[in-house]
Short mmCIF file of C-alpha atoms in Angstrom, two decimals:
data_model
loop_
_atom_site.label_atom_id
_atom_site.label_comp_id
_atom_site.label_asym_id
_atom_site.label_seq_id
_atom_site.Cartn_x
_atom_site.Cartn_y
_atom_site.Cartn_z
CA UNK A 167 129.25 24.42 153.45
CA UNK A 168 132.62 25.61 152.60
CA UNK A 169 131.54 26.11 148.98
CA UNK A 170 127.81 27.68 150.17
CA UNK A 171 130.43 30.43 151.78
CA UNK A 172 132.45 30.99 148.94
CA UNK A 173 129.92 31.46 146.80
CA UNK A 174 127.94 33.98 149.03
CA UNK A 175 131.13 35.83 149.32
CA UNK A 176 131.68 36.37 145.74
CA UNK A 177 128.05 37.55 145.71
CA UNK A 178 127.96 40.17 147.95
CA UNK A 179 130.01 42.38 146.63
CA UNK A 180 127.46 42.31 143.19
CA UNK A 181 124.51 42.61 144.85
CA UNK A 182 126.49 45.85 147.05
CA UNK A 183 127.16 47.44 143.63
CA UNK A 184 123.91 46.71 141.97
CA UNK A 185 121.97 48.48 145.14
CA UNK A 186 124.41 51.01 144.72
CA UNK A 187 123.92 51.62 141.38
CA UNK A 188 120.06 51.72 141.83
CA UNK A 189 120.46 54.03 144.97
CA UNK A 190 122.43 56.53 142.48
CA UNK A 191 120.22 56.03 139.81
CA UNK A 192 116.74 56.90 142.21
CA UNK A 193 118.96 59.40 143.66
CA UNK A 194 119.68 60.97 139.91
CA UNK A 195 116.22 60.34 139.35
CA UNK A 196 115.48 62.43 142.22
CA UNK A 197 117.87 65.50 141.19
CA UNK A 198 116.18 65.58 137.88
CA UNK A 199 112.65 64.87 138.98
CA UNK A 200 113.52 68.25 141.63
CA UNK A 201 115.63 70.07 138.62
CA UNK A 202 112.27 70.13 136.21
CA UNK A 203 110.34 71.09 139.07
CA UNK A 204 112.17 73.94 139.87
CA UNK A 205 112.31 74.94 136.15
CA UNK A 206 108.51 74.53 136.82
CA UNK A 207 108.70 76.72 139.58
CA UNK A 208 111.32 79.32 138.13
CA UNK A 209 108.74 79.67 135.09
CA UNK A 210 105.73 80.03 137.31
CA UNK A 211 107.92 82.83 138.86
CA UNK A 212 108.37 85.12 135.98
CA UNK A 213 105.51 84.35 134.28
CA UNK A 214 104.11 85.80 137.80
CA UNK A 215 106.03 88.30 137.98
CA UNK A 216 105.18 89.41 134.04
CA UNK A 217 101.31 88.95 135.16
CA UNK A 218 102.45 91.62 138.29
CA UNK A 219 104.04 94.07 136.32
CA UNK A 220 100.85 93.93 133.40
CA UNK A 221 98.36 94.24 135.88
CA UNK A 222 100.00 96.77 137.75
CA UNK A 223 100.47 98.67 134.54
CA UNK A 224 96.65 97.97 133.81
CA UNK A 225 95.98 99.47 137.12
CA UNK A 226 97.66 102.89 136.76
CA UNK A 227 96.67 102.69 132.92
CA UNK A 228 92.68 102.22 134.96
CA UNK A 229 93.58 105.16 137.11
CA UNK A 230 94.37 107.38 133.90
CA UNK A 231 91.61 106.54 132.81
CA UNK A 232 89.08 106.75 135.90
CA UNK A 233 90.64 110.44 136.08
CA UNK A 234 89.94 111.61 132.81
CA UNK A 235 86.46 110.53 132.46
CA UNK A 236 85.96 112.02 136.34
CA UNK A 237 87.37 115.10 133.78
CA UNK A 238 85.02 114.56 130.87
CA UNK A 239 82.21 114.54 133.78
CA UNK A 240 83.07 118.01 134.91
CA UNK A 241 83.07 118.85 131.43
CA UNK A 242 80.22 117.53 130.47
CA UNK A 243 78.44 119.09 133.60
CA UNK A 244 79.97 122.17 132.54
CA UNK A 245 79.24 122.86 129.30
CA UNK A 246 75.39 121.92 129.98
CA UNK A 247 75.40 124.37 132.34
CA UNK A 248 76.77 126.79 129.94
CA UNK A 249 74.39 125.62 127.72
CA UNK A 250 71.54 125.95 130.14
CA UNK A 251 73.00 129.74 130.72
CA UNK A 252 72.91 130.30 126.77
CA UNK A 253 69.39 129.67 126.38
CA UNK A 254 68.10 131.57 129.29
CA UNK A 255 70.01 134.28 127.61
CA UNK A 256 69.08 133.69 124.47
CA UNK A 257 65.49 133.69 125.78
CA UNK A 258 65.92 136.82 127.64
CA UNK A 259 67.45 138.36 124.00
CA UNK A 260 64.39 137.83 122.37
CA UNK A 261 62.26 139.42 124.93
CA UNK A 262 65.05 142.27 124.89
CA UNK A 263 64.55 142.13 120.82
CA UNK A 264 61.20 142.93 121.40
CA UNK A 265 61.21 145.58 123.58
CA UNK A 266 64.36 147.14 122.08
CA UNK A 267 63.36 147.66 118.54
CA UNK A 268 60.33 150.23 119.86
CA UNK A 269 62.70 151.25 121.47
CA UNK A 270 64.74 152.55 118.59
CA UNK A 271 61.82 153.48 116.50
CA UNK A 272 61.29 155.84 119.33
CA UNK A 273 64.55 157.26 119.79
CA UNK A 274 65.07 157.73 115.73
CA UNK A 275 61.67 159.70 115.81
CA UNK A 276 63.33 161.61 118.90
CA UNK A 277 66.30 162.34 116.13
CA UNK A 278 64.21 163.27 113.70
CA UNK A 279 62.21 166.08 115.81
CA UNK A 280 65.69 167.35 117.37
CA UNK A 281 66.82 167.56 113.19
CA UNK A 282 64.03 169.60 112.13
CA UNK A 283 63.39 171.80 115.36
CA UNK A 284 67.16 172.64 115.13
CA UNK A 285 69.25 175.77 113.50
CA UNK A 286 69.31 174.53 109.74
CA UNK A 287 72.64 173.50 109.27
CA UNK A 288 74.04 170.72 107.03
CA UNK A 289 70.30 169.80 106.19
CA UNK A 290 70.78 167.74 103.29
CA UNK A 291 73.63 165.75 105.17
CA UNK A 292 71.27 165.15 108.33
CA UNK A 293 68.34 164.13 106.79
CA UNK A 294 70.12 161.98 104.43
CA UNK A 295 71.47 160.32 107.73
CA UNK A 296 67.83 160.19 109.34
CA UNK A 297 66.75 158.61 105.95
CA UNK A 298 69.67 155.97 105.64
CA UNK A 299 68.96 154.94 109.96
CA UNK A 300 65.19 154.84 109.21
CA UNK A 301 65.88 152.50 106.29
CA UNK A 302 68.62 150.12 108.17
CA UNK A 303 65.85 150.09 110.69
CA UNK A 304 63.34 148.33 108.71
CA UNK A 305 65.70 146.03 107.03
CA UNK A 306 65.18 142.19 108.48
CA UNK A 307 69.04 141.28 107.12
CA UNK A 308 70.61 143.35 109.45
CA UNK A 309 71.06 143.11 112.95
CA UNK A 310 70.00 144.95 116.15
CA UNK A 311 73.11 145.07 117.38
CA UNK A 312 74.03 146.96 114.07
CA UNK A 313 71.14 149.34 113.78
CA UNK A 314 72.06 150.52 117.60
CA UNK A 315 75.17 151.32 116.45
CA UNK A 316 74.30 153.09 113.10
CA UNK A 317 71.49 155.07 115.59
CA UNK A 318 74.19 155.63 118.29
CA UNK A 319 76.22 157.04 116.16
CA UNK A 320 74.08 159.42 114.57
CA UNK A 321 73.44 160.50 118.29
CA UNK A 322 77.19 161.26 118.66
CA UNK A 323 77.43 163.16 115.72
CA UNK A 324 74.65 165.28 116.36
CA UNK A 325 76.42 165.61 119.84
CA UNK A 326 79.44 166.77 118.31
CA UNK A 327 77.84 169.43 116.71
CA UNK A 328 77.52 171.50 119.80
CA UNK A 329 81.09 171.62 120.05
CA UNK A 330 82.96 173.09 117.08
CA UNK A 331 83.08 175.73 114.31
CA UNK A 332 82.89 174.75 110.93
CA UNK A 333 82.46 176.63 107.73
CA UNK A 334 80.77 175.56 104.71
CA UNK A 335 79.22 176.16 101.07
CA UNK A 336 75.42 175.42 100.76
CA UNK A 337 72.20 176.37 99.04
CA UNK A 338 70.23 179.57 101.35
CA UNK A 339 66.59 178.63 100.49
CA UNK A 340 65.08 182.54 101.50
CA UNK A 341 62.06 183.42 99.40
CA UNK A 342 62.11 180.96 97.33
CA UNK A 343 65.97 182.18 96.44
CA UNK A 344 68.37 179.46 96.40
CA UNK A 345 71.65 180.86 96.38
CA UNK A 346 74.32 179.51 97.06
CA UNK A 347 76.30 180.80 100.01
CA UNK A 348 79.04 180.50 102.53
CA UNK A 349 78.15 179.45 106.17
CA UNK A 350 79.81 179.32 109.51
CA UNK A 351 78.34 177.76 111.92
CA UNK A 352 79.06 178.07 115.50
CA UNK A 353 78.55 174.74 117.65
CA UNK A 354 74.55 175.40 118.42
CA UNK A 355 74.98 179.21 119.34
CA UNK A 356 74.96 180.83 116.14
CA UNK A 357 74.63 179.79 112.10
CA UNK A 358 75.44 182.75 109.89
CA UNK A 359 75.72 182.93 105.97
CA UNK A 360 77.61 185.12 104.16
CA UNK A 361 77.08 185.20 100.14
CA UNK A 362 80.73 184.70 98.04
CA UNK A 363 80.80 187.86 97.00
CA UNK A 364 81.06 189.11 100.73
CA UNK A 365 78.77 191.94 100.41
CA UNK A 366 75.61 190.24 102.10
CA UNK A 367 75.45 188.29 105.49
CA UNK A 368 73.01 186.76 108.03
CA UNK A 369 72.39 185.18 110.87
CA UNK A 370 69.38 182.94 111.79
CA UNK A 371 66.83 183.36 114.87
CA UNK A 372 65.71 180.05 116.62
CA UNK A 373 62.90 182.14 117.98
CA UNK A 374 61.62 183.30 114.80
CA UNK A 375 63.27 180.63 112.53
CA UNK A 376 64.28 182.80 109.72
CA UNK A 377 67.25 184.80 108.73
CA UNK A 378 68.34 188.38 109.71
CA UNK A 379 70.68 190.72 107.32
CA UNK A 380 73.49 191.48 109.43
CA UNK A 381 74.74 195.23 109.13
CA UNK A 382 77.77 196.12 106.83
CA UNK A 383 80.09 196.68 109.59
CA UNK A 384 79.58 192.80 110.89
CA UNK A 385 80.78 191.57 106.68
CA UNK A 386 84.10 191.85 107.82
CA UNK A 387 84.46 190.36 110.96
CA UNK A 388 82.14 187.37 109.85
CA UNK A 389 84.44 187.02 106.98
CA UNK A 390 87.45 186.52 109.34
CA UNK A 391 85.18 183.97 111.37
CA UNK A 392 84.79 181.89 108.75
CA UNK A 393 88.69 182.26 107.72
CA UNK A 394 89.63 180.93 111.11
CA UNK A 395 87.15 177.90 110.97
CA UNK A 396 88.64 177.20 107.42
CA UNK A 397 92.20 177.49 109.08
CA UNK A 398 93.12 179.89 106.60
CA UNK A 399 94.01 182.12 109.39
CA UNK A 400 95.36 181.74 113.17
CA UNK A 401 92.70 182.06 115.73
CA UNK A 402 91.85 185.20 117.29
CA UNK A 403 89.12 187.31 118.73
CA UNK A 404 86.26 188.04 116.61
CA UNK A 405 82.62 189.24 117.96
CA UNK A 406 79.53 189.01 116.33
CA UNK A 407 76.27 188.88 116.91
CA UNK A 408 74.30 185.77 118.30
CA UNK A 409 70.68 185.94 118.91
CA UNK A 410 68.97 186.51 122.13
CA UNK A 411 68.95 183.07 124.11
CA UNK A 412 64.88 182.27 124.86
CA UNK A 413 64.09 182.28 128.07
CA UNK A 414 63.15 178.69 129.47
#
């Protein structure tokens, strides 16, 4: 019995150590086991926090996008509207085109008329003009836009006309005569000739559409007129005669 004791008594303290060895080893066990898990867990953590961050960058970077195609929408929408609005004009150009270019035909005969009922100044030039708009007018390489010009501005000029003095050398086509002469012509009021010797001068009658001598003593101050128009002297009073306006 006494040796039964002994001998459990020198076990114990063994069998204490070898459970507390195991205990520290499960418990080690334990600390690693939880150690890798949170690793584990630390990893899921920033790889979820990465996936976070790239979808909230995908988001905004879907927002950007979501706005400018809203924008290409609007522009899309607009431009076919503008579109839309350029045909109907170009459609309403083309019945314009066709109702223009009469138009013009009518207002270059209108030109022409005005030309040859008017005091015969600068002939050659104006008919040259009338010739050149009537031949722009049947060209099919140039456009309407450009023959209403060239025609508009033939109407200016011949507006202008009524409004100055100019003096000028030219051909006097009188009984089959062609001399040439000096002429001063007075906006629309008067046209007067005067030949370069200075000792013969005329004026022409709308009414009657031909010339009239002018008497010796109107040489001289017609000769000053036409001085003054050339700028070849300062301006001053000169009278002469004009024909009787026709009554309307």
């Amino acid at each position: 019995m006494i040796l039964t004791l002994a001998f459990l008594s020198a076990l114990l303290p063994a069998l204490a150590f070898a459970q507390v060895d195991e205990a520290l080893k499960a418990q080690l066990a334990v600390q690693q086991e939880a150690a890798a898990i949170q690793r584990q867990i630390d990893a899921l953590d920033e790889e979820s926090r990465k996936l976070l961050e790239e979808y909230r960058a995908q988001a905004a970077a879907l927002d950007e996008l979501t706005a400018y195609a809203d924008q290409l929408d609007k522009l899309v929408a607009d431009q076919a509207q503008e579109i839309a609005e350029r045909e109907r004009q170009l459609a309403e150009l083309e019945t314009l085109k066709q109702h223009l270019f009469p138009f013009l035909l009518e207002m270059l005969n209108a030109l022409e008329q005005i030309v040859a009922a008017d005091t015969p100044f600068l002939l050659e030039e104006r008919k040259a003009r009338l010739a050149s708009l009537r031949e722009v007018l049947s060209r099919a390489d140039v456009s309407l836009a450009e023959k209403y010009r060239r025609l508009m501005e033939a109407f200016r000029i011949e507006a202008q006309y009524g409004h100055n003095l100019e003096t000028y050398e030219g051909p006097l086509p009188t009984d089959g005569d062609h001399r040439t002469v000096r002429f001063l012509r007075f906006g629309r009021v008067g046209l007067y000739y005067l030949t370069l010797d200075g000792q013969e001068g005329g004026v022409f009658d709308p009414k009657s559409r031909a010339w009239h001598r002018l008497e010796a003593e109107d040489l001289k101050p017609l000769e000053q007129a036409m001085r003054i128009a050339a700028k070849q002297a300062p301006p001053d009073l000169v009278i002469l005669k004009v024909p009787a306006p026709e009554a309307p």
